[in-house]
Short mmCIF file of C-alpha atoms in Angstrom, two decimals:
data_model
loop_
_atom_site.label_atom_id
_atom_site.label_comp_id
_atom_site.label_asym_id
_atom_site.label_seq_id
_atom_site.Cartn_x
_atom_site.Cartn_y
_atom_site.Cartn_z
CA UNK M 226 15.14 15.41 -5.75
CA UNK M 227 14.55 13.32 -8.86
CA UNK M 228 11.06 12.03 -9.66
CA UNK M 229 10.23 9.81 -12.62
CA UNK M 230 6.64 9.69 -13.87
CA UNK M 231 5.64 7.30 -16.61
CA UNK M 232 2.72 7.08 -19.00
CA UNK M 233 3.59 3.41 -19.63
CA UNK M 234 2.71 0.56 -17.29
CA UNK M 235 5.21 -2.30 -17.15
CA UNK M 236 3.61 -5.63 -16.27
CA UNK M 237 5.04 -9.04 -15.36
CA UNK M 238 3.47 -12.40 -14.74
CA UNK M 239 3.39 -13.55 -11.14
CA UNK M 240 5.83 -16.36 -11.84
CA UNK M 241 8.36 -14.05 -13.48
CA UNK M 242 8.07 -11.56 -10.65
CA UNK M 243 8.66 -14.16 -7.95
CA UNK M 244 11.56 -15.77 -9.82
CA UNK M 245 13.35 -12.47 -10.41
CA UNK M 246 12.69 -10.75 -7.09
CA UNK M 247 12.74 -13.34 -4.31
CA UNK M 248 16.05 -12.05 -2.93
CA UNK M 249 15.58 -8.40 -3.81
CA UNK M 250 15.63 -6.10 -0.78
CA UNK M 251 13.00 -3.59 -1.93
CA UNK M 252 10.79 -4.61 -4.84
CA UNK M 253 9.09 -7.63 -3.24
CA UNK M 254 7.28 -5.37 -0.80
CA UNK M 255 5.95 -3.12 -3.53
CA UNK M 256 4.58 -5.65 -6.02
CA UNK M 257 1.05 -5.14 -4.80
CA UNK M 258 -2.23 -5.92 -6.55
CA UNK M 259 -2.79 -9.69 -6.44
CA UNK M 260 0.60 -10.89 -5.15
CA UNK M 261 3.05 -9.68 -2.51
CA UNK M 262 6.38 -11.21 -1.52
CA UNK M 263 8.53 -10.26 1.48
CA UNK M 264 11.59 -11.69 3.20
CA UNK M 265 9.36 -13.89 5.39
CA UNK M 266 6.11 -14.42 3.52
CA UNK M 267 4.46 -14.98 0.15
CA UNK M 268 0.88 -13.80 -0.21
CA UNK M 269 -1.56 -13.99 -3.10
CA UNK M 270 -5.26 -13.52 -3.74
CA UNK M 271 -7.49 -16.49 -4.58
CA UNK M 272 -10.68 -15.80 -6.55
CA UNK M 273 -10.60 -12.19 -5.41
CA UNK M 274 -11.94 -12.86 -1.93
CA UNK M 275 -9.41 -15.06 -0.08
CA UNK M 276 -5.79 -14.19 0.67
CA UNK M 277 -3.37 -17.08 1.06
CA UNK M 278 -0.25 -16.39 3.13
CA UNK M 279 2.68 -18.83 3.21
CA UNK M 280 5.70 -18.51 5.48
CA UNK M 281 8.88 -18.84 3.44
CA UNK M 282 11.37 -21.48 4.60
CA UNK M 283 8.78 -23.15 6.81
CA UNK M 284 5.60 -23.71 4.83
CA UNK M 285 3.15 -22.63 7.54
CA UNK M 286 -0.02 -21.24 5.94
CA UNK M 287 -3.03 -19.10 6.62
CA UNK M 288 -6.13 -18.01 4.71
CA UNK M 289 -7.38 -14.48 5.32
CA UNK M 290 -10.93 -13.52 4.40
CA UNK M 291 -11.55 -9.75 4.20
CA UNK M 292 -15.11 -8.74 4.99
CA UNK M 293 -15.66 -5.73 2.75
CA UNK M 294 -15.70 -7.03 -0.80
CA UNK M 295 -12.97 -8.48 -2.95
CA UNK M 296 -9.29 -7.67 -2.55
CA UNK M 297 -8.01 -4.87 -4.80
CA UNK M 298 -4.40 -4.57 -3.60
CA UNK M 299 -2.18 -6.30 -1.02
CA UNK M 300 1.22 -5.15 0.24
CA UNK M 301 3.69 -5.96 3.01
CA UNK M 302 5.37 -3.18 4.96
CA UNK M 303 9.03 -2.89 3.83
CA UNK M 304 10.05 -2.16 7.43
CA UNK M 305 8.00 -4.82 9.22
CA UNK M 306 6.89 -7.61 6.93
CA UNK M 307 4.60 -9.05 9.57
CA UNK M 308 2.28 -6.16 8.60
CA UNK M 309 0.12 -6.98 5.58
CA UNK M 310 -2.27 -4.37 4.22
CA UNK M 311 -5.24 -5.12 1.98
CA UNK M 312 -7.34 -2.63 0.05
CA UNK M 313 -10.82 -4.04 -0.58
CA UNK M 314 -13.63 -2.94 -2.87
CA UNK M 315 -15.34 -1.20 0.04
CA UNK M 316 -12.83 -1.12 2.86
CA UNK M 317 -9.30 -1.51 4.20
CA UNK M 318 -7.66 -3.94 6.61
CA UNK M 319 -4.17 -4.31 8.10
CA UNK M 320 -3.12 -7.60 9.69
CA UNK M 321 -0.14 -8.52 11.84
CA UNK M 322 1.03 -12.02 10.97
CA UNK M 323 2.46 -14.34 13.59
CA UNK M 324 4.61 -17.38 12.89
CA UNK M 325 3.84 -20.86 14.22
CA UNK M 326 4.45 -21.60 17.88
CA UNK M 327 6.78 -24.49 17.04
CA UNK M 328 8.45 -26.16 14.06
CA UNK M 329 5.78 -28.82 13.71
CA UNK M 330 2.90 -26.33 13.66
CA UNK M 331 1.70 -25.60 10.09
CA UNK M 332 -0.68 -22.74 10.89
CA UNK M 333 0.03 -19.03 10.87
CA UNK M 334 -2.04 -16.76 13.07
CA UNK M 335 -2.92 -13.12 12.59
CA UNK M 336 -4.28 -10.15 14.51
CA UNK M 337 -6.31 -7.35 12.94
CA UNK M 338 -4.44 -4.09 13.53
CA UNK M 339 -7.11 -1.98 11.84
CA UNK M 340 -10.22 -2.65 9.76
CA UNK M 341 -12.49 0.02 8.28
CA UNK M 342 -15.43 -0.03 5.89
CA UNK M 343 -16.11 2.69 3.32
CA UNK M 344 -18.63 5.30 4.38
CA UNK M 345 -21.79 5.40 2.20
CA UNK M 346 -20.99 7.23 -1.02
CA UNK M 347 -17.27 7.53 -0.20
CA UNK M 348 -14.64 7.19 -2.91
CA UNK M 349 -13.10 3.70 -2.65
CA UNK M 350 -9.36 3.12 -2.44
CA UNK M 351 -7.59 1.66 -5.46
CA UNK M 352 -4.16 0.91 -3.97
CA UNK M 353 -1.87 1.49 -1.00
CA UNK M 354 1.82 2.24 -0.50
CA UNK M 355 3.76 1.77 2.75
CA UNK M 356 6.10 4.40 4.15
CA UNK M 357 9.85 3.95 3.68
CA UNK M 358 11.00 4.88 7.21
CA UNK M 359 7.95 4.55 9.49
CA UNK M 360 6.25 1.12 9.70
CA UNK M 361 3.07 2.73 11.03
CA UNK M 362 2.49 4.97 8.03
CA UNK M 363 1.10 4.34 4.55
CA UNK M 364 -1.09 6.02 1.95
CA UNK M 365 -4.23 4.88 0.16
CA UNK M 366 -4.94 6.14 -3.35
CA UNK M 367 -8.57 6.84 -4.18
CA UNK M 368 -10.82 6.78 -7.22
CA UNK M 369 -11.69 10.49 -6.90
CA UNK M 370 -7.98 11.48 -6.91
CA UNK M 371 -7.66 12.00 -3.17
CA UNK M 372 -4.86 10.45 -1.11
CA UNK M 373 -5.14 9.46 2.55
CA UNK M 374 -1.99 9.50 4.69
CA UNK M 375 -2.47 7.00 7.54
CA UNK M 376 -0.66 6.60 10.86
CA UNK M 377 -1.43 3.39 12.77
CA UNK M 378 0.25 4.76 15.92
CA UNK M 379 -2.52 7.36 16.41
CA UNK M 380 -5.32 6.40 18.80
CA UNK M 381 -8.66 6.07 17.04
CA UNK M 382 -7.21 5.73 13.54
CA UNK M 383 -9.66 2.93 12.74
CA UNK M 384 -12.67 4.37 14.54
CA UNK M 385 -14.32 6.25 11.67
CA UNK M 386 -15.53 4.76 8.36
CA UNK M 387 -13.23 5.05 5.34
CA UNK M 388 -13.78 8.42 3.68
CA UNK M 389 -11.73 11.19 2.05
CA UNK M 390 -14.29 13.89 2.89
CA UNK M 391 -12.15 15.26 5.72
CA UNK M 392 -9.10 14.45 7.82
CA UNK M 393 -9.59 12.54 11.07
CA UNK M 394 -7.32 11.10 13.79
CA UNK M 395 -4.52 9.17 12.13
CA UNK M 396 -5.69 10.13 8.61
CA UNK M 397 -4.78 13.21 6.58
CA UNK M 398 -6.42 14.01 3.23
CA UNK M 399 -4.13 15.14 0.40
CA UNK M 400 -6.01 16.67 -2.53
CA UNK M 401 -4.52 17.87 -5.84
CA UNK M 402 -5.52 15.30 -8.49
CA UNK M 403 -8.74 15.76 -10.49
CA UNK M 404 -9.18 12.05 -11.27
CA UNK M 405 -8.12 8.69 -9.87
CA UNK M 406 -4.66 8.61 -8.29
CA UNK M 407 -2.90 5.58 -9.81
CA UNK M 408 0.51 5.44 -8.13
CA UNK M 409 2.59 6.87 -5.28
CA UNK M 410 6.17 6.69 -4.09
CA UNK M 411 7.79 7.79 -0.83
CA UNK M 412 11.29 9.24 -0.91
CA UNK M 413 14.01 7.14 0.75
CA UNK M 414 14.07 9.41 3.82
CA UNK M 415 10.26 9.37 4.03
CA UNK M 416 9.87 13.16 4.05
CA UNK M 417 8.33 13.44 0.58
CA UNK M 418 5.64 11.65 -1.39
CA UNK M 419 5.16 11.67 -5.16
CA UNK M 420 1.77 10.82 -6.70
CA UNK M 421 0.55 10.48 -10.29
CA UNK M 422 -2.67 9.84 -12.16
CA UNK M 423 -4.57 9.91 -15.45
CA UNK M 424 -5.11 13.67 -15.10
CA UNK M 425 -1.54 13.90 -16.41
CA UNK M 426 -0.08 15.45 -13.29
CA UNK M 427 2.67 14.35 -10.94
CA UNK M 428 2.54 15.93 -7.49
CA UNK M 429 5.33 16.06 -4.93
CA UNK M 430 4.23 16.46 -1.31
CA UNK M 431 6.06 17.27 1.89
CA UNK M 432 4.95 14.64 4.41
CA UNK M 433 7.43 15.07 7.27
CA UNK M 434 5.89 13.56 10.40
CA UNK M 435 4.75 16.18 12.89
CA UNK M 436 4.28 18.83 10.17
CA UNK M 437 1.23 19.67 8.10
CA UNK M 438 1.54 17.98 4.68
CA UNK M 439 1.71 20.37 1.75
CA UNK M 440 2.11 20.33 -2.01
CA UNK M 441 5.68 21.21 -3.04
CA UNK M 442 5.31 20.88 -6.81
CA UNK M 443 2.67 19.93 -9.36
CA UNK M 444 3.72 19.36 -12.96
CA UNK M 445 2.72 17.59 -16.18
CA UNK M 446 5.81 15.69 -17.40
CA UNK M 447 4.28 14.25 -20.59
CA UNK M 448 2.23 17.18 -21.93
CA UNK M 449 -0.96 16.10 -20.22
CA UNK M 450 -0.81 12.40 -21.12
CA UNK M 451 -2.22 10.12 -18.40
CA UNK M 452 0.35 8.90 -15.88
CA UNK M 453 0.35 5.38 -14.46
CA UNK M 454 3.57 5.17 -12.46
CA UNK M 455 5.82 7.42 -10.40
CA UNK M 456 9.02 6.74 -8.45
CA UNK M 457 11.77 8.69 -6.69
CA UNK M 458 15.20 8.33 -8.27
#
């Protein structure tokens, strides 16, 4: 296992990102924040509250309007890029995109797979990361340092409001960070998760499906300096 945690945040403009990564097989799905690019779609946030989706190679379009505040992060699933997740200021939504019925149709359609609003007083999510081997799983990273591990295949996963107070069907709370969790990375085989935050700690979790998640290692790679990024090598 090799985990890299960084106290530096590397940024790119949207245009540079798209130009450099259009044909990349992994990075387009993990751009996140205000732009996401997959093999089939380009998506970006307009004025914080509207998400434009364009089908690559066809031009069919759609505008998505989340209900629970402005968009904070958007990401496509790396395993099924018809799944688009959006973290909002006070909620979370996952859509399944559908291409046009015929070549002349210029409209995309979408179904809501799950939509939840934050419970009163709950810590909002800051970002999300999709699983590397299971298209139904992802994590949300929260302002209070908690992480929620989601599984869309579990009945009732979207029934309860969004909260990290306790685990519920399809949601497992992971708690080791003392302040906002800023980044996460699944291992290639999907059995481990690394997280990092401004508390200076990187945490490696065992997240094998069917087993209770647990902390494998917690360490401070830069002598307590805040961490902004983490990735498996």
